[in-house]
Amino acid sequence: MSRPAIRGEEVPDGDGLSQRRRRPDGPNAGILATVSLVLSVAAVVLPAAIASGQFFISPFEYSQSVAGYLTTHPDAVVATGFLVFAASVPLGIYAATSYARLLRLGVRVPGPNIAFFGGIAASVFLALSGLLTWAVGQSVAGQSPAVLHTLNYFVFALGGIGFVGGLGLLIAGIGVPSLILHLIPRWLAWFGLVLAALAEISFLAMLVPELAFLLPIGRFLGLGWLVAVGFLLPRSRHEVPRREKQ
């Protein structure tokens, strides 16, 4: 009579064969990141289609131009807010899933905690940006162009600088231990660290607006990196030696 299985332990089955029983692994991290990336792309493309090819206007434009877009294309603004908020949800779940995965892989350095903090911060900043964008898109009589312009700066700070900064910490927290422990291909880990550095440098756009081009790089390439890592990161330590020999 066989004894009860201990979670994560190999025990012989009735035929004498070894069978591994793993702990529940949670949602697939690769799928979560894919959903977040698709929604993030849709948050740019779909509102532009609604607004006849005009993309969400930058806060660095003139107040009248910003207010004109927000009041002329409220449906596009509401769609942007909805999709941005939707993209924040799977990102937060990704942060929790990757944190648990790294701990299971035996990572006992600050990396998982940094990744978890960065991922949750990015998710919260993105959610607040989406909610505020949705609110700005609501029809309110007598809205001041100056107030709308200020709110657009707030949206930019949350969904641009704040989100990308948190995303950079999530990428770095996963990338550093993955590089050291060979959890993912070395080139992919190094690419992630470069993206993380660019994401953190992008906060300088607060002082030098010309550096704002770093924000979409960190946002979309960063989410793409999370997609790849979500599918490639080993599920248990027993998969790591096999990958090191490849």
XYZ file of C-alpha atoms in Angstrom:
246
model
C 0.000 0.000 0.000
C 1.570 3.265 -1.128
C 1.861 6.206 1.248
C 0.154 9.542 0.480
C 2.034 11.753 -1.922
C 3.786 14.855 -0.640
C 3.248 17.857 -2.881
C 6.100 18.305 -5.334
C 7.585 14.860 -4.524
C 8.137 11.938 -6.896
C 6.328 8.838 -5.700
C 5.968 5.422 -7.342
C 2.571 4.677 -8.821
C 0.815 1.324 -8.862
C 2.965 0.067 -11.758
C 6.217 1.073 -10.057
C 6.725 4.017 -12.393
C 7.803 7.429 -11.104
C 5.196 10.128 -11.370
C 5.646 13.780 -10.475
C 2.848 15.605 -8.786
C 3.326 19.336 -8.958
C 1.723 22.139 -7.085
C -0.894 24.097 -9.006
C 1.036 26.462 -11.260
C -1.559 29.214 -11.570
C -2.457 31.062 -14.765
C -0.154 30.738 -17.756
C 2.126 33.788 -17.549
C 2.704 33.867 -21.293
C -1.011 34.055 -22.006
C -1.485 36.794 -19.392
C 1.250 38.930 -20.956
C -0.161 38.278 -24.439
C -3.590 39.518 -23.364
C -2.062 42.641 -21.814
C -0.003 43.321 -24.951
C -2.964 42.837 -27.304
C -5.141 45.163 -25.221
C -2.343 47.748 -25.088
C -1.981 47.718 -28.878
C -5.764 47.893 -29.249
C -5.774 50.928 -26.924
C -3.736 52.754 -29.592
C -5.165 51.373 -32.824
C -8.901 51.154 -32.096
C -9.335 54.735 -30.776
C -7.369 56.026 -33.769
C -9.806 54.238 -36.063
C -12.746 55.758 -34.158
C -11.163 59.222 -34.407
C -10.676 58.950 -38.196
C -6.980 58.162 -38.012
C -6.044 60.668 -35.316
C -4.091 59.191 -32.417
C -4.509 60.184 -28.780
C -2.911 63.599 -28.588
C 0.229 64.266 -26.555
C -0.009 66.604 -23.547
C 2.985 68.486 -24.929
C 0.729 70.004 -27.609
C -1.078 73.301 -27.151
C -3.959 73.363 -24.678
C -6.491 74.128 -27.391
C -5.303 71.162 -29.469
C -5.527 68.795 -26.481
C -8.944 70.047 -25.437
C -10.130 69.951 -29.036
C -9.267 66.261 -29.391
C -10.760 65.307 -26.035
C -14.039 67.072 -26.692
C -14.326 66.217 -30.402
C -13.605 62.492 -30.058
C -15.112 61.430 -26.709
C -15.852 57.905 -27.968
C -12.183 57.397 -28.827
C -11.141 58.724 -25.416
C -13.580 56.422 -23.605
C -12.370 53.439 -25.668
C -8.777 54.289 -24.775
C -9.581 54.411 -21.079
C -11.504 51.144 -21.194
C -8.760 49.225 -23.035
C -5.944 50.683 -20.926
C -7.700 49.689 -17.721
C -8.398 46.221 -19.131
C -4.702 45.785 -19.968
C -3.730 46.504 -16.367
C -5.577 43.490 -14.918
C -3.632 40.609 -16.533
C -0.391 42.494 -15.875
C -1.024 42.465 -12.126
C -1.802 38.738 -12.245
C 1.392 38.212 -14.260
C 3.425 39.906 -11.529
C 1.991 37.597 -8.860
C 2.426 34.497 -11.035
C 6.039 35.255 -11.963
C 6.871 36.025 -8.324
C 5.560 32.633 -7.228
C 7.356 30.937 -10.123
C 10.732 32.482 -9.250
C 10.375 31.429 -5.618
C 9.566 27.886 -6.701
C 12.710 27.900 -8.843
C 14.749 28.579 -5.718
C 15.521 32.253 -6.336
C 16.306 33.714 -2.912
C 17.679 37.106 -3.937
C 15.722 40.394 -4.037
C 14.855 39.894 -7.716
C 11.398 38.311 -7.222
C 10.402 40.997 -4.713
C 11.570 43.749 -7.061
C 9.653 42.127 -9.914
C 6.513 41.827 -7.808
C 6.725 45.441 -6.622
C 7.386 46.727 -10.129
C 4.620 44.654 -11.693
C 2.004 45.701 -9.157
C 3.096 49.343 -9.425
C 2.874 49.186 -13.227
C -0.557 47.568 -13.044
C -1.882 50.166 -10.580
C -0.469 53.126 -12.534
C -1.944 51.754 -15.765
C -5.332 51.166 -14.132
C -5.428 54.718 -12.728
C -4.451 56.096 -16.129
C -7.247 54.146 -17.812
C -9.854 55.228 -15.276
C -8.823 58.873 -15.521
C -8.841 58.711 -19.331
C -12.347 57.257 -19.231
C -13.452 60.065 -16.911
C -11.963 62.731 -19.187
C -13.936 61.288 -22.093
C -17.298 61.830 -20.401
C -19.396 64.704 -21.747
C -19.428 67.562 -19.247
C -20.663 70.992 -20.269
C -18.333 73.960 -19.963
C -15.044 72.037 -19.570
C -12.012 74.307 -19.369
C -9.266 73.634 -21.966
C -6.639 74.330 -19.285
C -8.161 71.746 -16.928
C -8.382 69.142 -19.701
C -4.762 69.841 -20.597
C -3.676 69.351 -16.991
C -5.643 66.097 -16.733
C -3.969 64.886 -19.918
C -0.592 65.513 -18.316
C -1.769 63.444 -15.354
C -2.832 60.626 -17.685
C 0.577 60.806 -19.372
C 2.424 60.714 -16.046
C 0.501 57.664 -14.801
C 0.185 55.601 -17.969
C 3.464 56.676 -19.490
C 6.233 57.449 -17.015
C 4.793 55.645 -13.970
C 3.718 52.553 -15.863
C 6.943 52.142 -17.854
C 9.049 52.723 -14.745
C 7.226 49.947 -12.904
C 7.420 47.707 -15.953
C 11.185 48.199 -16.046
C 11.473 46.988 -12.454
C 9.343 43.932 -13.283
C 11.597 43.091 -16.229
C 14.803 43.660 -14.256
C 13.564 41.616 -11.293
C 12.952 38.656 -13.598
C 15.884 39.231 -15.940
C 18.762 39.353 -13.447
C 18.111 36.013 -11.679
C 17.132 34.452 -15.009
C 20.512 35.452 -16.440
C 22.490 34.202 -13.440
C 20.617 30.899 -13.089
C 20.210 30.285 -16.846
C 16.427 30.167 -16.555
C 15.933 31.632 -20.029
C 18.293 32.036 -23.029
C 21.116 34.429 -22.230
C 20.403 36.713 -25.188
C 16.807 37.111 -24.072
C 17.878 37.912 -20.510
C 20.368 40.534 -21.716
C 17.757 42.036 -24.035
C 15.406 42.313 -21.068
C 18.037 44.113 -19.006
C 18.593 46.612 -21.823
C 14.840 47.204 -22.011
C 14.697 47.622 -18.231
C 17.469 50.228 -18.371
C 15.694 52.158 -21.135
C 12.442 51.978 -19.192
C 14.046 53.464 -16.093
C 15.841 56.166 -18.073
C 12.534 57.173 -19.656
C 11.528 59.052 -16.492
C 13.880 61.798 -17.712
C 11.076 62.711 -20.115
C 9.669 64.630 -17.154
C 12.529 67.096 -17.660
C 13.368 66.512 -21.329
C 10.169 65.869 -23.335
C 12.228 64.777 -26.353
C 13.044 61.559 -24.471
C 9.373 60.562 -24.475
C 10.141 58.285 -27.455
C 11.576 55.829 -24.907
C 8.132 55.287 -23.385
C 6.539 53.301 -26.246
C 9.774 51.307 -26.574
C 9.625 50.300 -22.932
C 5.872 49.744 -23.056
C 5.441 47.557 -26.125
C 8.827 45.835 -26.344
C 8.709 45.321 -22.590
C 5.328 43.612 -22.785
C 6.598 41.550 -25.708
C 9.557 40.448 -23.580
C 7.190 39.417 -20.809
C 5.251 37.309 -23.323
C 8.391 35.402 -24.317
C 9.555 34.927 -20.734
C 6.103 33.852 -19.623
C 6.239 30.916 -22.018
C 9.951 30.077 -21.538
C 10.439 30.381 -17.777
C 10.765 26.875 -16.276
C 7.917 25.651 -14.111
C 10.165 23.775 -11.669
C 13.841 23.434 -10.788
C 13.910 20.016 -12.455
C 13.576 21.707 -15.857
C 16.581 23.985 -15.357
C 19.413 21.415 -15.719
C 17.936 20.173 -18.988
C 17.901 23.730 -20.346
C 21.509 24.353 -19.274
C 22.656 21.375 -21.332
C 20.928 22.542 -24.513
